[in-house]
CSV table of C-alpha atoms in Angstrom, one decimal:
chain,number,residue,atom,x,y,z
U,215,MET,CA,-4.5,-16.6,16.0
U,216,ALA,CA,-8.0,-15.0,16.1
U,217,ASN,CA,-10.8,-17.5,16.3
U,218,ASN,CA,-13.3,-15.8,14.0
U,219,LEU,CA,-16.2,-18.3,14.3
U,220,LEU,CA,-18.6,-16.5,11.9
U,221,SER,CA,-16.3,-16.3,8.9
U,222,ARG,CA,-15.4,-18.8,6.1
U,223,SER,CA,-12.2,-16.8,5.6
U,224,TRP,CA,-10.8,-13.5,6.9
U,225,VAL,CA,-7.9,-11.0,7.2
U,226,GLU,CA,-6.3,-10.4,10.5
U,227,ILE,CA,-4.6,-7.0,11.1
U,228,SER,CA,-2.1,-6.5,13.9
U,229,LEU,CA,-2.4,-2.9,14.9
U,230,ASP,CA,0.6,-3.3,17.3
U,231,SER,CA,2.8,-4.3,14.3
U,232,LEU,CA,1.5,-1.4,12.3
U,233,SER,CA,2.5,1.0,15.0
U,234,LYS,CA,5.9,-0.6,15.4
U,235,ASN,CA,6.6,-0.1,11.7
U,236,VAL,CA,5.7,3.6,11.8
U,237,LEU,CA,7.9,4.0,14.9
U,238,ALA,CA,10.8,2.2,13.0
U,239,VAL,CA,10.4,4.9,10.3
U,240,ARG,CA,10.5,7.6,13.0
U,241,GLU,CA,13.8,6.1,14.4
U,242,LEU,CA,15.3,6.3,10.9
U,243,VAL,CA,14.4,9.8,10.0
U,244,GLY,CA,14.5,11.5,13.4
U,245,ASN,CA,12.0,13.6,15.3
U,246,ASP,CA,12.4,16.7,13.2
U,247,CYS,CA,11.2,15.0,10.0
U,248,ARG,CA,7.5,15.0,9.1
U,249,ILE,CA,5.9,11.6,8.5
U,250,ILE,CA,3.1,11.4,5.9
U,251,PRO,CA,1.7,7.9,6.0
U,252,MET,CA,0.2,6.9,2.7
U,253,ILE,CA,-3.4,5.7,3.4
U,254,LYS,CA,-4.6,5.4,-0.2
U,255,ALA,CA,-6.5,2.5,-1.6
U,256,ASP,CA,-8.4,2.0,1.7
U,257,ALA,CA,-5.1,1.9,3.6
U,258,TYR,CA,-3.6,-0.6,1.1
U,259,GLY,CA,-6.6,-2.9,1.6
U,260,LEU,CA,-6.5,-3.0,5.4
U,261,GLY,CA,-9.4,-0.5,5.8
U,262,VAL,CA,-8.9,3.1,6.7
U,263,ASP,CA,-11.5,2.9,9.4
U,264,ASN,CA,-9.5,0.0,11.0
U,265,VAL,CA,-6.0,1.6,11.1
U,266,LEU,CA,-6.6,5.3,11.3
U,267,ALA,CA,-6.6,5.6,15.1
U,268,SER,CA,-3.3,3.6,15.4
U,269,LEU,CA,-1.7,5.8,12.7
U,270,GLU,CA,-2.9,9.0,14.4
U,271,ALA,CA,-1.4,7.8,17.7
U,272,CYS,CA,2.0,7.9,16.0
U,273,ASN,CA,1.6,11.7,15.5
U,274,PRO,CA,2.0,12.0,11.7
U,275,TRP,CA,2.2,15.4,10.1
U,276,GLY,CA,-0.7,14.4,7.8
U,277,PHE,CA,-1.8,11.7,5.4
U,278,GLY,CA,-1.4,10.9,1.8
U,279,VAL,CA,-4.3,9.7,-0.5
U,280,ALA,CA,-4.8,9.2,-4.2
U,281,THR,CA,-8.3,10.6,-4.8
U,282,VAL,CA,-10.5,13.3,-3.5
U,283,ALA,CA,-13.1,10.7,-2.3
U,284,GLU,CA,-10.4,9.2,-0.1
U,285,GLY,CA,-9.5,12.5,1.3
U,286,CYS,CA,-13.2,13.4,2.0
U,287,HIS,CA,-13.6,10.1,3.8
U,288,LEU,CA,-10.8,10.9,6.1
U,289,ARG,CA,-12.4,14.3,6.9
U,290,ASP,CA,-15.7,12.4,7.6
U,291,LEU,CA,-13.8,10.3,10.1
U,292,GLY,CA,-12.7,13.4,11.9
U,293,VAL,CA,-9.1,13.9,10.6
U,294,ASP,CA,-8.1,17.5,10.9
U,295,LYS,CA,-4.5,17.1,9.9
U,296,PRO,CA,-3.3,18.0,6.3
U,297,ILE,CA,-4.4,15.5,3.7
U,298,VAL,CA,-2.4,15.5,0.4
U,299,VAL,CA,-3.9,14.1,-2.8
U,300,PHE,CA,-0.9,12.7,-4.5
U,301,SER,CA,-2.4,11.7,-7.9
U,302,PRO,CA,-3.6,14.2,-10.5
U,303,ILE,CA,-7.3,14.8,-10.3
U,304,PRO,CA,-9.9,16.0,-12.8
U,305,TYR,CA,-10.5,19.7,-12.8
U,306,GLN,CA,-14.2,18.9,-12.0
U,307,SER,CA,-13.0,17.7,-8.6
U,308,TYR,CA,-11.3,20.9,-7.6
U,309,ARG,CA,-14.3,22.4,-5.8
U,310,GLU,CA,-14.9,19.3,-3.8
U,311,ALA,CA,-11.2,19.1,-2.8
U,312,LEU,CA,-11.3,22.8,-1.8
U,313,ALA,CA,-14.5,22.3,0.2
U,314,ALA,CA,-12.9,19.4,2.1
U,315,ASP,CA,-9.7,21.4,2.8
U,316,LEU,CA,-7.6,18.9,0.8
U,317,THR,CA,-4.1,19.8,-0.5
U,318,ILE,CA,-3.9,18.8,-4.1
U,319,THR,CA,-0.9,18.0,-6.3
U,320,LEU,CA,-0.2,20.1,-9.3
U,321,SER,CA,1.8,19.1,-12.4
U,322,SER,CA,1.2,22.0,-14.8
U,323,LEU,CA,0.8,25.7,-15.0
U,324,GLU,CA,-2.7,25.1,-16.4
U,325,SER,CA,-3.7,23.1,-13.3
U,326,LEU,CA,-2.4,25.9,-11.1
U,327,GLU,CA,-4.4,28.5,-13.0
U,328,ARG,CA,-7.5,26.3,-12.6
U,329,TRP,CA,-6.9,25.9,-8.9
U,330,LEU,CA,-6.4,29.7,-8.6
U,331,CYS,CA,-9.8,30.3,-10.3
U,332,VAL,CA,-11.7,27.9,-8.2
U,333,SER,CA,-10.1,29.2,-5.0
U,334,LYS,CA,-10.9,32.8,-5.9
U,335,GLU,CA,-14.5,32.0,-6.8
U,336,SER,CA,-15.0,30.0,-3.6
U,337,ARG,CA,-13.3,32.7,-1.5
U,338,THR,CA,-11.2,29.9,0.0
U,339,CYS,CA,-7.4,29.6,0.1
U,340,GLY,CA,-6.4,26.5,-1.7
U,341,ARG,CA,-3.2,24.6,-0.7
U,342,PHE,CA,-1.1,22.7,-3.2
U,343,HIS,CA,2.1,20.7,-3.6
U,344,VAL,CA,4.1,20.8,-6.7
U,345,GLU,CA,5.3,17.5,-8.2
U,346,VAL,CA,8.6,17.5,-10.1
U,347,ASP,CA,9.1,14.8,-12.6
U,348,THR,CA,12.8,13.7,-12.2
U,349,GLY,CA,12.4,10.4,-14.1
U,350,MET,CA,9.2,8.7,-13.0
U,351,GLY,CA,7.4,10.0,-16.1
U,352,ARG,CA,3.8,9.7,-15.2
U,353,ALA,CA,3.2,13.2,-13.7
U,354,GLY,CA,4.9,16.4,-12.6
U,355,PHE,CA,6.7,19.4,-13.9
U,356,ASP,CA,9.7,18.5,-16.0
U,357,TRP,CA,12.8,19.1,-13.9
U,358,ASN,CA,14.8,19.8,-17.1
U,359,THR,CA,12.6,22.8,-18.1
U,360,VAL,CA,12.4,24.5,-14.7
U,361,ASP,CA,13.8,27.7,-16.3
U,362,TYR,CA,10.7,27.9,-18.4
U,363,TRP,CA,8.0,27.1,-15.8
U,364,GLY,CA,9.7,28.0,-12.5
U,365,GLU,CA,9.3,31.8,-12.7
U,366,LYS,CA,5.7,31.5,-13.9
U,367,LEU,CA,4.9,29.1,-11.1
U,368,ARG,CA,6.4,31.5,-8.5
U,369,MET,CA,4.4,34.4,-9.9
U,370,LEU,CA,1.1,32.6,-9.8
U,371,ALA,CA,1.8,31.1,-6.4
U,372,LYS,CA,2.2,34.5,-4.9
U,373,ARG,CA,-1.5,35.3,-5.2
U,374,ASP,CA,-3.5,35.4,-2.1
U,375,GLN,CA,-6.0,32.7,-3.2
U,376,VAL,CA,-3.5,29.8,-2.9
U,377,VAL,CA,-0.7,28.5,-0.6
U,378,TRP,CA,2.2,26.7,-2.1
U,379,GLU,CA,2.7,24.2,0.7
U,380,GLY,CA,5.3,21.7,-0.6
U,381,THR,CA,7.3,20.3,-3.4
U,382,TYR,CA,8.2,16.7,-4.0
U,383,THR,CA,9.4,14.0,-6.5
U,384,HIS,CA,8.9,10.3,-6.7
U,385,PHE,CA,11.7,7.7,-7.1
U,386,HIS,CA,11.1,5.0,-9.7
U,387,SER,CA,13.6,2.3,-8.6
U,388,SER,CA,14.5,2.9,-4.9
U,389,ASP,CA,13.3,-0.6,-4.1
U,390,THR,CA,15.6,-2.3,-6.6
U,391,ASP,CA,18.5,0.1,-7.0
U,392,LEU,CA,20.8,0.7,-4.1
U,393,GLY,CA,22.2,3.9,-5.6
U,394,SER,CA,22.7,5.2,-9.1
U,395,SER,CA,19.2,6.0,-10.5
U,396,THR,CA,17.8,7.2,-7.1
U,397,GLU,CA,20.8,9.4,-6.6
U,398,ILE,CA,20.4,10.9,-10.1
U,399,GLN,CA,16.8,11.7,-9.4
U,400,TYR,CA,17.7,13.2,-6.0
U,401,GLU,CA,20.3,15.4,-7.7
U,402,ARG,CA,17.8,16.5,-10.3
U,403,PHE,CA,15.3,17.4,-7.6
U,404,CYS,CA,17.9,19.4,-5.6
U,405,LYS,CA,18.8,21.4,-8.7
U,406,THR,CA,15.1,22.1,-9.3
U,407,GLN,CA,14.6,23.0,-5.7
U,408,ARG,CA,17.4,25.6,-5.7
U,409,LYS,CA,15.9,27.3,-8.8
U,410,LEU,CA,12.4,27.3,-7.4
U,411,SER,CA,13.3,29.0,-4.1
U,412,GLN,CA,10.0,28.0,-2.6
U,413,GLY,CA,10.7,29.6,0.7
U,414,ASP,CA,8.8,28.2,3.7
U,415,GLY,CA,7.3,25.2,2.0
U,416,MET,CA,8.3,21.6,2.7
U,417,TYR,CA,10.3,19.3,0.5
U,418,HIS,CA,9.8,15.5,0.4
U,419,VAL,CA,11.1,12.7,-1.8
U,420,CYS,CA,11.3,9.4,0.2
U,421,ASN,CA,8.8,6.5,-0.2
U,422,SER,CA,9.2,3.4,1.9
U,423,ALA,CA,12.2,2.0,0.0
U,424,ALA,CA,14.1,5.3,-0.1
U,425,ILE,CA,13.5,5.8,3.7
U,426,LEU,CA,15.3,2.6,4.4
U,427,VAL,CA,18.0,2.7,1.7
U,428,LYS,CA,18.7,6.4,1.6
U,429,PRO,CA,17.5,7.9,5.0
U,430,SER,CA,19.9,10.9,4.3
U,431,PHE,CA,17.4,11.9,1.6
U,432,ARG,CA,14.7,12.5,4.2
U,433,ALA,CA,14.4,16.2,3.5
U,434,ASP,CA,11.5,17.8,5.4
U,435,GLY,CA,9.2,14.8,5.3
U,436,VAL,CA,8.8,11.2,4.2
U,437,ARG,CA,6.0,9.2,2.7
U,438,PRO,CA,6.0,5.6,4.1
U,439,GLY,CA,3.5,3.2,2.5
U,440,ILE,CA,3.9,-0.5,2.0
U,441,PHE,CA,6.6,-0.9,4.8
U,442,ILE,CA,4.2,0.2,7.5
U,443,TYR,CA,1.6,-2.3,6.3
U,444,GLY,CA,4.1,-5.1,6.5
U,445,GLY,CA,5.5,-5.3,3.0
U,446,ASN,CA,9.2,-5.8,2.4
U,447,VAL,CA,10.9,-3.1,0.3
U,448,GLY,CA,13.5,-4.8,-1.8
U,449,MET,CA,17.2,-4.3,-1.1
U,450,SER,CA,16.9,-2.4,2.2
U,451,GLY,CA,17.7,-5.4,4.5
U,452,GLN,CA,15.3,-4.1,7.1
U,453,GLU,CA,12.2,-6.4,7.7
U,454,PRO,CA,8.9,-4.8,8.7
U,455,GLU,CA,6.8,-6.4,11.4
U,456,PRO,CA,4.1,-8.6,9.8
U,457,VAL,CA,0.8,-6.8,9.9
U,458,VAL,CA,-1.6,-8.9,7.8
U,459,SER,CA,-2.5,-12.6,8.1
U,460,LEU,CA,-4.9,-14.4,5.8
U,461,ARG,CA,-6.9,-17.3,7.1
U,462,ALA,CA,-9.5,-19.7,5.7
U,463,ARG,CA,-11.5,-22.7,7.1
U,464,VAL,CA,-11.4,-26.3,6.0
U,465,VAL,CA,-15.0,-26.9,4.8
U,466,LEU,CA,-14.7,-30.3,3.2
U,467,LEU,CA,-12.4,-33.4,3.4
U,468,ARG,CA,-12.1,-35.9,0.5
U,469,ASP,CA,-10.4,-39.2,0.2
U,470,VAL,CA,-9.6,-40.0,-3.5
U,471,GLU,CA,-8.2,-42.8,-5.5
U,472,LYS,CA,-5.2,-42.6,-7.9
U,473,ASN,CA,-5.8,-40.6,-11.1
U,474,THR,CA,-8.6,-38.5,-9.7
U,475,THR,CA,-8.7,-35.2,-11.5
U,476,LEU,CA,-9.2,-31.9,-9.8
U,477,GLY,CA,-10.5,-28.5,-10.7
U,478,TYR,CA,-11.1,-26.5,-13.9
U,479,GLY,CA,-8.9,-27.8,-16.7
U,480,ALA,CA,-8.2,-30.9,-14.6
U,481,SER,CA,-4.7,-29.5,-14.0
U,482,TYR,CA,-4.0,-31.9,-11.1
U,483,ARG,CA,-4.3,-35.7,-11.1
U,484,SER,CA,-3.8,-37.6,-7.9
U,485,LYS,CA,-0.6,-39.8,-7.8
U,486,GLY,CA,-2.1,-42.4,-5.6
U,487,GLN,CA,-4.6,-42.6,-2.8
U,488,GLU,CA,-4.8,-39.0,-1.4
U,489,ARG,CA,-6.6,-37.0,1.1
U,490,TRP,CA,-7.7,-33.5,0.1
U,491,ALA,CA,-9.0,-30.5,2.1
U,492,VAL,CA,-11.2,-27.9,0.5
U,493,LEU,CA,-10.6,-24.4,1.9
U,494,SER,CA,-13.2,-21.6,1.8
U,495,ILE,CA,-11.2,-19.0,-0.1
U,496,GLY,CA,-10.6,-18.3,-3.8
U,497,TYR,CA,-9.9,-15.6,-6.3
U,498,GLY,CA,-13.2,-14.0,-5.5
U,499,ASP,CA,-11.6,-13.1,-2.2
U,500,GLY,CA,-8.5,-11.8,-3.9
U,501,PHE,CA,-6.4,-15.0,-3.5
U,502,PRO,CA,-4.2,-15.1,-6.6
U,503,ARG,CA,-5.0,-17.6,-9.3
U,504,LYS,CA,-1.3,-18.1,-10.0
U,505,LEU,CA,-0.9,-19.9,-6.8
U,506,GLY,CA,-2.8,-22.9,-8.1
U,507,ASN,CA,-0.4,-25.9,-8.2
U,508,ARG,CA,2.4,-23.8,-6.8
U,509,GLY,CA,1.4,-22.2,-3.5
U,510,GLU,CA,1.2,-23.6,0.0
U,511,THR,CA,-0.8,-23.1,3.1
U,512,LEU,CA,-0.2,-23.9,6.8
U,513,ILE,CA,-2.5,-26.3,8.6
U,514,HIS,CA,-1.6,-27.3,12.2
U,515,GLY,CA,1.7,-25.5,11.6
U,516,ILE,CA,2.7,-27.7,8.6
U,517,ARG,CA,3.1,-26.6,5.0
U,518,VAL,CA,0.7,-28.3,2.6
U,519,PRO,CA,0.6,-27.8,-1.2
U,520,ILE,CA,-2.2,-26.1,-3.1
U,521,ILE,CA,-3.3,-28.5,-5.8
U,522,GLY,CA,-5.4,-27.7,-8.9
U,523,ARG,CA,-6.5,-24.3,-10.0
U,524,VAL,CA,-7.7,-21.6,-7.7
U,525,SER,CA,-11.5,-21.4,-8.1
U,526,MET,CA,-13.5,-18.3,-7.4
U,527,ASP,CA,-14.6,-19.5,-4.0
U,528,THR,CA,-12.4,-22.4,-3.0
U,529,ILE,CA,-8.9,-23.9,-3.2
U,530,VAL,CA,-7.9,-27.5,-2.5
U,531,VAL,CA,-4.8,-28.6,-0.6
U,532,ASN,CA,-3.2,-32.0,-0.3
U,533,ILE,CA,-3.2,-33.2,3.3
U,534,THR,CA,-2.2,-36.9,2.6
U,535,GLU,CA,0.8,-36.6,4.9
U,536,LEU,CA,-1.0,-34.6,7.6
U,537,GLN,CA,-3.0,-36.4,10.3
U,538,GLY,CA,-5.9,-35.0,12.4
U,539,VAL,CA,-7.3,-32.4,10.1
U,540,LYS,CA,-11.0,-31.7,10.8
U,541,ILE,CA,-13.7,-29.7,9.1
U,542,GLY,CA,-13.6,-26.2,10.7
U,543,ASP,CA,-9.8,-26.2,11.2
U,544,VAL,CA,-8.1,-23.0,10.2
U,545,ALA,CA,-5.6,-22.8,7.3
U,546,THR,CA,-3.1,-19.9,7.1
U,547,LEU,CA,-2.4,-18.5,3.6
U,548,ILE,CA,-0.4,-15.5,4.9
U,549,GLY,CA,1.0,-15.3,8.4
U,550,LYS,CA,2.2,-17.6,11.2
U,551,ASP,CA,1.0,-20.9,12.5
U,552,GLY,CA,3.1,-22.6,15.1
U,553,GLY,CA,6.7,-22.3,14.2
U,554,GLN,CA,6.1,-21.8,10.5
U,555,ALA,CA,5.2,-18.7,8.5
U,556,ILE,CA,4.2,-17.8,5.0
U,557,THR,CA,5.1,-14.2,4.4
U,558,LEU,CA,3.2,-11.6,2.4
U,559,ASP,CA,6.2,-11.2,0.1
U,560,GLU,CA,6.5,-15.0,-0.4
U,561,VAL,CA,3.0,-15.1,-1.7
U,562,ALA,CA,3.6,-12.1,-3.9
U,563,ASP,CA,6.7,-13.7,-5.4
U,564,LEU,CA,4.9,-16.9,-6.2
U,565,ALA,CA,2.1,-15.0,-7.7
U,566,GLU,CA,4.6,-13.0,-9.8
U,567,THR,CA,3.4,-9.7,-8.5
U,568,VAL,CA,4.1,-7.3,-5.6
U,569,SER,CA,2.9,-7.2,-2.1
U,570,TYR,CA,1.0,-4.0,-2.8
U,571,GLU,CA,-1.2,-5.9,-5.3
U,572,ILE,CA,-1.8,-8.8,-2.9
U,573,LEU,CA,-3.0,-6.4,-0.1
U,574,THR,CA,-5.1,-4.1,-2.2
U,575,GLY,CA,-6.6,-7.1,-4.0
U,576,LEU,CA,-8.1,-8.7,-0.9
U,577,THR,CA,-11.8,-8.1,-1.5
U,578,PRO,CA,-14.5,-6.8,0.8
U,579,ARG,CA,-15.9,-10.3,1.1
U,580,LEU,CA,-13.1,-11.0,3.6
U,581,PRO,CA,-13.9,-9.5,7.0
U,582,ARG,CA,-11.1,-7.5,8.6
U,583,VAL,CA,-10.4,-8.7,12.1
U,584,LEU,CA,-8.2,-6.5,14.4
U,585,VAL,CA,-5.8,-8.5,16.6
């Protein structure tokens, strides 16, 4: 456990575990498959600047982001590998994307025509990937109308100003469905792929869950995300190495009498004489409010319950049965302490959300500490 003396609370990041998770993906898909780590949302909240070197050491083909700004930041950090912007972007951002040599995602003939115009005016060859909507619904060319748009796409893509670099789809339920819907989407994509006859471009369909559940769908490349950052992916059965730990300090101890109320709404009332510890973390740091009166923390390797509502800057735990707690002691909200562990996914389940939201919700007020 890192001893971060200057912080009231902090996030620990295990770069060794991060690398092991990427290598686990490599073992599943083989050496001939390209790996495109998703590094959007500031590397799922861990901090791009913190994890980039470890990810690059795993020799990925390139990186996936969601915005032009994220791609430009990677270029500023010295990344010269391909960077694919996987979300639709405003037409006004096309010039900036082109100037940074970013590969954008296209979901319509109109967007391709705009990309062609900007590339021609800039005298720069613009790369793009085509997204095919096979059931996700939020973006992409409709697989069912490929006979309409496919030929037009091929004709436009032949022009010298652009390079059609790849084609992909996104599974909507690969983390919860062991077969049917994912297989249907894959079949739809394969039918579309055959009609497009892209040629030398790459094909990719697998996110984290699909990599683990359907590694045979790996195609030319895969896009691991939450798994490499330590989040479980549903029904795969393969556990990632834990990457993130969340710690906070005990900043106050209180001995209270029976029927003492606690916190906003007085949602907790002591059942007898109790000893409480105030921890220096709250929803202003990204700790979920839903964990009030239901979550737990580890202190000295022992689970203790969170009582009362989560405040913006503090939470309170009941340490009546735990001896020897001192101001300055470290509480673990995610991670290991002694022989006990509170996992990222346990916290997400209690908060009735997903691990993605827990990680990306950890605010900049929490220093990131590399361990």
